[in-house]
Amino acid sequence: MSFSPVISFDNVTKKFPVRKGFKTQYVHALRNIYLDVFPKEIISIVGESGSGKTTLLRVLSRVYLENNGSIKFKGEIIPKKFKRNEELKFREQIQMIFQDPFSSLNPVKRVYQILKRPLELHKFEQVNQRIKEVLEEVELTPVENFINKYPHELSGGQRQRVVIARAIVTKPSVILADEPTSMLDVSIRAGIMKLMLKIRDDLDTTYIHVTHDLAAARYISDRIAVMYAGMIMEEGTADEVVLDPLHPYTKLLRKAAPDPDKITSEKLGNTGEVPDLINLPKGCPFEPRCPFAMEKCKNYLPQYFQVDNRKVRCFLYENR
Ligand SMILES: Nc1ncnc2c1ncn2[C@@H]1O[C@H](COP(=O)(O)OP(=O)(O)OP(=O)(O)O)[C@@H](O)[C@H]1O
């Protein structure tokens, strides 16, 4: 693995204004995010609903703009406003795979047209050759059986393969995958995850993968970052985080996903109250639910503490 990150979040914060009567309040969706993602790495962002996972991908892909901090792509700060042509180049390099393969494909376009569009937009040559190659890469073969199909003529798993083909057709260096298997039948999830791994090996793609499924995250990733209330609470290799969680919140997630050896697990068990992202506590956002909470957790926000190669935002690790 190279030591220059391909993506680098530096103290990124994102808040959304919400009107409450005459008052404007803020939902603190991302708080002080520091995250480096290295070439060819698969990093999973894991957390419960509302922890900020999708917002993190959307800020990176410029659907939203951060309020503070900055994000670098290949060492350059991603501008808040792109110059002409800059945006096209950026979009060619960073592609998204969404949760729902049903709504993310245009129902009136055939597979051929769906794949041709990004190639035209990014001015690729030898379009037909590239479409054939990419369908082979996602294992929709023989290609002739799929190229003229409409999305409704395909199964859920085949549609997600078309979504993946569209994402990789312009040979991006980074793919942002937002719960790419959660809407698929359990029986076909493993096939899609294996395909993502094969694409990484064949095309040297870097992935940021968002999921609430710890078992899936362990199966697919090199590293895992655990999010809670808009913050990354723990970051380490996939095996370390899942098999030996350090942060009390990761321990809770691990308990709610009892079989980390499976490729995917069903929905998380109950992990208790979700935090209020408008009225943030002064200290650690997990303090009200934490069985190990100390007095100072109420009043101070923990910074990252290094434990071997891992980073943990928890005062339990302050003096290690
Ligand atoms: N456009 C928006 N306006 C206001 N609040 C928003 C907006 N987008 C997200 N939020 C809020 O920000 C917080 C984080 O949301 P986000 O969708 O990033 O979480 P998530 O971890 O991806 O959850 P899920 O797994 O349910 O998709 C939530 O409280 C959400 O309601």
Coordinates of C-alpha atoms and ligand atoms in Angstrom, one line a residue:
M1 CA 0.0 0.0 0.0
S2 CA 1.3 3.4 -0.9
F3 CA 1.8 6.0 1.9
S4 CA 0.2 9.0 0.1
P5 CA -3.5 9.0 0.7
V6 CA -5.7 9.2 -2.3
I7 CA -8.5 10.8 -0.2
S8 CA -7.8 12.8 3.0
F9 CA -10.4 14.4 5.3
D10 CA -8.9 17.1 7.4
N11 CA -11.1 18.3 10.3
V12 CA -14.3 18.2 8.2
T13 CA -17.5 19.4 9.8
K14 CA -21.0 19.5 8.2
K15 CA -24.1 20.9 9.8
F16 CA -27.6 21.2 8.3
P17 CA -29.8 24.1 9.3
V18 CA -33.3 23.2 10.4
R19 CA -36.1 25.7 11.2
K20 CA -37.8 25.2 14.6
G21 CA -40.5 27.8 14.8
F22 CA -38.7 31.1 14.6
K23 CA -35.3 29.6 15.5
T24 CA -32.7 28.0 13.2
Q25 CA -31.0 25.1 14.8
Y26 CA -28.3 22.8 13.4
V27 CA -28.1 19.1 12.9
H28 CA -24.4 18.3 13.4
A29 CA -24.0 15.5 10.9
L30 CA -20.2 15.4 10.7
R31 CA -17.8 16.6 13.4
N32 CA -14.1 16.9 13.1
I33 CA -13.6 14.1 10.6
Y34 CA -10.0 13.1 10.0
L35 CA -9.6 10.2 7.7
D36 CA -7.0 9.1 5.2
V37 CA -7.8 6.5 2.5
F38 CA -4.9 4.9 0.7
P39 CA -4.7 3.7 -2.9
K40 CA -6.3 0.2 -3.5
E41 CA -7.6 0.2 0.0
I42 CA -11.2 -0.7 0.9
I43 CA -12.3 1.2 4.0
S44 CA -15.7 0.6 5.5
I45 CA -17.5 3.3 7.4
V46 CA -19.7 1.5 9.9
G47 CA -22.4 2.9 12.2
E48 CA -26.0 3.0 13.0
S49 CA -28.6 4.9 11.1
G50 CA -28.1 8.7 11.4
S51 CA -24.4 8.5 12.4
G52 CA -23.3 10.5 9.3
K53 CA -22.1 7.8 7.0
T54 CA -24.0 9.0 3.9
T55 CA -23.2 12.6 4.6
L56 CA -19.5 11.8 4.6
L57 CA -19.8 10.3 1.1
R58 CA -22.0 13.2 -0.1
V59 CA -19.6 15.8 1.2
L60 CA -16.7 14.0 -0.6
S61 CA -18.7 13.8 -3.8
R62 CA -19.7 17.4 -3.6
V63 CA -23.5 16.9 -3.2
Y64 CA -23.0 18.9 0.0
L65 CA -20.1 21.3 0.9
E66 CA -18.4 21.1 4.3
N67 CA -18.7 24.0 6.7
N68 CA -15.2 23.6 8.0
G69 CA -12.0 21.7 7.2
S70 CA -11.1 20.4 3.8
I71 CA -10.9 17.2 1.7
K72 CA -8.0 16.4 -0.5
F73 CA -8.1 14.1 -3.6
K74 CA -4.6 13.0 -4.6
G75 CA -3.0 15.7 -2.5
E76 CA -5.1 18.6 -3.9
I77 CA -7.9 20.3 -1.9
I78 CA -11.2 19.6 -3.6
P79 CA -12.5 23.0 -4.4
K80 CA -15.9 24.2 -3.1
K81 CA -16.6 25.5 -6.6
F82 CA -15.1 23.8 -9.5
K83 CA -13.6 25.6 -12.5
R84 CA -14.7 24.6 -16.0
N85 CA -13.6 21.0 -16.9
E86 CA -12.3 20.5 -13.3
E87 CA -15.7 19.0 -12.3
L88 CA -15.8 16.6 -15.3
K89 CA -12.4 15.4 -14.4
F90 CA -13.3 14.9 -10.8
R91 CA -16.5 13.0 -11.6
E92 CA -14.6 10.7 -13.9
Q93 CA -12.3 9.8 -11.0
I94 CA -14.8 9.4 -8.2
Q95 CA -17.9 7.4 -8.8
M96 CA -20.8 6.3 -6.7
I97 CA -22.7 3.0 -6.2
F98 CA -26.0 3.4 -4.5
Q99 CA -28.0 1.2 -2.2
D100 CA -31.0 0.7 -4.5
P101 CA -30.3 -0.8 -7.9
F102 CA -34.0 -0.3 -8.8
S103 CA -34.1 3.4 -8.6
S104 CA -30.5 4.2 -9.7
L105 CA -31.0 2.9 -13.2
N106 CA -33.1 4.8 -15.8
P107 CA -36.0 2.3 -16.5
V108 CA -36.4 3.4 -20.2
K109 CA -32.7 2.9 -21.2
R110 CA -31.1 -0.3 -22.2
V111 CA -27.9 -1.5 -20.6
Y112 CA -25.9 -0.4 -23.7
Q113 CA -27.3 3.2 -23.4
I114 CA -26.7 3.2 -19.6
L115 CA -23.1 2.4 -20.1
K116 CA -22.6 4.5 -23.2
R117 CA -23.7 7.8 -21.5
P118 CA -20.7 8.2 -19.1
L119 CA -18.3 7.2 -21.9
E120 CA -19.7 9.9 -24.2
L121 CA -19.7 12.5 -21.4
H122 CA -16.0 11.8 -20.6
K123 CA -15.1 11.6 -24.3
F124 CA -13.9 8.0 -24.3
E125 CA -13.0 6.4 -27.6
Q126 CA -13.8 2.8 -28.6
V127 CA -17.1 2.9 -26.7
N128 CA -18.4 -0.5 -27.9
Q129 CA -15.2 -2.2 -26.9
R130 CA -15.2 -0.6 -23.5
I131 CA -18.8 -1.6 -22.9
K132 CA -18.1 -5.2 -23.8
E133 CA -15.0 -5.2 -21.5
V134 CA -16.9 -3.7 -18.6
L135 CA -19.8 -6.2 -18.8
E136 CA -17.2 -9.0 -18.8
E137 CA -15.6 -7.4 -15.8
V138 CA -18.9 -7.5 -13.8
E139 CA -19.6 -11.0 -15.1
L140 CA -22.7 -10.3 -17.1
T141 CA -21.8 -12.8 -19.8
P142 CA -22.3 -13.7 -22.5
V143 CA -22.4 -10.0 -23.1
E144 CA -25.0 -10.4 -25.9
N145 CA -27.5 -11.7 -23.4
F146 CA -27.4 -8.5 -21.3
I147 CA -26.4 -5.5 -23.5
N148 CA -29.9 -4.9 -24.9
K149 CA -31.9 -5.6 -21.8
Y150 CA -33.9 -3.0 -19.9
P151 CA -33.4 -2.8 -16.1
H152 CA -36.8 -4.5 -15.4
E153 CA -35.7 -7.5 -17.4
L154 CA -32.8 -8.1 -15.0
S155 CA -32.7 -9.5 -11.4
G156 CA -31.7 -7.3 -8.4
G157 CA -28.2 -8.7 -8.4
Q158 CA -27.8 -8.3 -12.2
R159 CA -29.0 -4.7 -11.9
Q160 CA -26.5 -4.0 -9.2
R161 CA -23.8 -5.4 -11.5
V162 CA -25.0 -2.9 -14.2
V163 CA -24.8 -0.1 -11.6
I164 CA -21.2 -1.2 -10.8
A165 CA -20.4 -1.5 -14.5
R166 CA -21.6 2.1 -14.9
A167 CA -19.4 3.2 -12.0
I168 CA -16.2 1.6 -13.3
V169 CA -16.7 2.2 -17.0
T170 CA -14.7 5.5 -16.9
K171 CA -11.9 3.7 -14.9
P172 CA -12.3 5.8 -11.8
S173 CA -9.7 5.6 -9.0
V174 CA -12.2 5.8 -6.2
I175 CA -15.6 4.3 -5.8
L176 CA -18.0 5.4 -3.1
A177 CA -20.3 2.5 -2.2
D178 CA -23.3 3.4 -0.1
E179 CA -24.8 0.2 1.4
P180 CA -24.4 -1.5 -2.0
T181 CA -25.8 -4.8 -0.9
S182 CA -28.4 -3.9 1.8
M183 CA -31.4 -4.0 -0.6
L184 CA -30.4 -7.3 -2.2
D185 CA -31.4 -10.8 -1.2
V186 CA -29.0 -12.2 1.4
S187 CA -28.2 -15.0 -1.1
I188 CA -26.8 -12.6 -3.7
R189 CA -25.0 -10.2 -1.4
A190 CA -21.8 -12.3 -1.2
G191 CA -21.6 -12.4 -5.0
I192 CA -21.7 -8.6 -5.2
M193 CA -19.0 -8.2 -2.5
K194 CA -16.8 -10.8 -4.2
L195 CA -17.2 -8.8 -7.4
M196 CA -16.2 -5.6 -5.6
L197 CA -13.0 -7.3 -4.3
K198 CA -12.2 -8.7 -7.8
I199 CA -12.6 -5.2 -9.3
R200 CA -10.2 -3.8 -6.7
D201 CA -7.6 -6.5 -7.7
D202 CA -8.2 -6.1 -11.5
L203 CA -8.4 -2.3 -11.7
D204 CA -6.6 -1.1 -8.5
T205 CA -9.8 0.7 -7.4
T206 CA -10.0 2.4 -3.9
Y207 CA -13.3 2.0 -2.2
I208 CA -15.0 3.9 0.6
H209 CA -17.8 1.5 1.6
V210 CA -20.6 2.6 3.9
T211 CA -22.6 -0.1 5.8
H212 CA -24.3 -0.8 9.1
D213 CA -23.2 -4.4 8.7
L214 CA -20.1 -5.2 10.7
A215 CA -19.7 -8.7 9.3
A216 CA -19.9 -7.3 5.7
A217 CA -17.4 -4.6 6.6
R218 CA -15.0 -7.2 8.0
Y219 CA -15.4 -9.4 4.9
I220 CA -14.7 -6.7 2.4
S221 CA -12.4 -4.2 4.1
D222 CA -8.8 -3.6 4.9
R223 CA -9.8 -1.0 7.5
I224 CA -12.9 0.0 9.3
A225 CA -13.8 3.4 10.7
V226 CA -16.7 3.4 13.2
M227 CA -19.0 6.4 13.3
Y228 CA -21.2 7.7 16.1
A229 CA -23.1 11.0 16.2
G230 CA -21.1 12.4 13.3
M231 CA -17.7 11.4 14.7
I232 CA -15.3 8.7 13.9
M233 CA -14.9 6.9 17.2
E234 CA -12.5 4.2 16.3
E235 CA -10.3 3.3 13.3
G236 CA -8.2 0.2 12.7
T237 CA -7.7 -2.8 10.6
A238 CA -11.0 -4.7 9.9
D239 CA -10.0 -7.7 12.0
E240 CA -8.8 -5.6 14.9
V241 CA -11.9 -3.5 15.0
V242 CA -14.3 -6.4 14.7
L243 CA -12.5 -9.1 16.7
D244 CA -11.1 -6.8 19.4
P245 CA -13.1 -3.6 19.6
L246 CA -11.7 -0.9 21.8
H247 CA -14.3 1.8 21.9
P248 CA -17.4 1.0 24.1
Y249 CA -19.6 1.9 21.1
T250 CA -17.8 -0.5 18.8
K251 CA -18.2 -3.1 21.6
L252 CA -21.9 -2.5 21.6
L253 CA -22.1 -2.8 17.8
R254 CA -20.1 -6.0 17.9
K255 CA -22.6 -7.4 20.5
A256 CA -25.5 -6.5 18.2
A257 CA -23.9 -8.3 15.3
P258 CA -23.1 -11.6 16.9
D259 CA -21.6 -13.5 14.0
P260 CA -18.6 -11.7 12.5
D261 CA -17.5 -14.7 10.5
K262 CA -20.5 -14.6 8.2
I263 CA -20.1 -12.6 5.0
T264 CA -23.2 -10.5 5.9
S265 CA -25.5 -10.3 8.8
E266 CA -29.1 -9.3 9.2
K267 CA -30.1 -5.9 10.6
L268 CA -28.3 -4.8 13.7
G269 CA -29.9 -5.7 17.0
N270 CA -31.2 -3.0 19.3
T271 CA -28.3 -0.8 20.5
G272 CA -30.4 1.7 22.4
E273 CA -31.3 5.4 22.0
V274 CA -30.0 7.3 19.0
P275 CA -28.2 10.6 19.9
D276 CA -29.7 14.0 19.5
L277 CA -27.6 15.7 16.8
I278 CA -29.1 19.2 17.5
N279 CA -28.5 19.6 21.2
L280 CA -25.1 18.0 21.5
P281 CA -23.7 17.2 24.9
K282 CA -20.6 19.1 25.9
G283 CA -18.5 15.9 26.3
C284 CA -18.4 12.6 24.5
P285 CA -21.7 12.0 22.6
F286 CA -21.7 8.4 23.7
E287 CA -21.4 9.2 27.4
P288 CA -25.1 8.9 28.1
R289 CA -25.1 5.3 26.8
C290 CA -21.6 4.3 27.9
P291 CA -21.2 1.6 30.6
F292 CA -17.7 2.9 31.3
A293 CA -18.4 6.6 31.4
M294 CA -16.3 8.7 33.8
E295 CA -16.9 12.1 35.2
K296 CA -14.7 13.9 32.6
C297 CA -16.6 12.2 29.7
K298 CA -19.6 14.5 30.5
N299 CA -17.5 17.6 30.2
Y300 CA -14.8 17.0 27.7
L301 CA -14.8 15.7 24.1
P302 CA -12.1 13.0 23.8
Q303 CA -9.5 13.5 21.1
Y304 CA -7.9 10.5 19.3
F305 CA -5.7 8.3 21.4
Q306 CA -3.3 6.0 19.6
V307 CA -3.4 2.3 20.7
D308 CA -0.8 0.4 18.7
N309 CA -1.8 1.1 15.1
R310 CA -5.4 2.1 16.0
K311 CA -7.0 5.4 16.8
V312 CA -9.8 5.6 19.5
R313 CA -11.7 8.6 20.7
C314 CA -12.2 7.5 24.3
F315 CA -10.7 8.6 27.6
L316 CA -10.3 4.9 28.6
Y317 CA -7.2 4.9 26.3
E318 CA -5.7 8.2 27.4
N319 CA -2.8 6.8 29.4
R320 CA -2.0 3.7 27.4
Ligands
LIG1 N1 -30.2 17.4 3.9 C1 -30.3 17.3 5.2 N2 -30.9 18.2 5.9 C2 -31.1 18.1 7.3 N3 -30.6 17.0 8.0 C3 -29.9 16.1 7.3 C4 -29.7 16.2 5.9 N4 -29.0 15.0 5.4 C5 -28.8 14.3 6.6 N5 -29.3 14.9 7.7 C6 -29.2 14.5 9.1 O1 -27.8 14.2 9.3 C7 -27.7 13.1 10.2 C8 -26.8 12.1 9.5 O2 -27.5 11.5 8.4 P1 -26.8 10.5 7.4 O3 -27.8 10.2 6.3 O4 -25.5 10.9 7.0 O5 -26.6 9.2 8.4 P2 -26.4 7.7 8.0 O6 -25.4 7.2 9.0 O7 -26.0 7.6 6.5 O8 -27.8 7.0 8.2 P3 -28.5 5.9 7.3 O9 -27.8 4.6 7.6 O10 -29.9 5.9 7.9 O11 -28.4 6.3 5.9 C9 -29.1 12.6 10.4 O12 -29.6 13.1 11.7 C10 -29.9 13.1 9.3 O13 -31.3 13.3 9.6

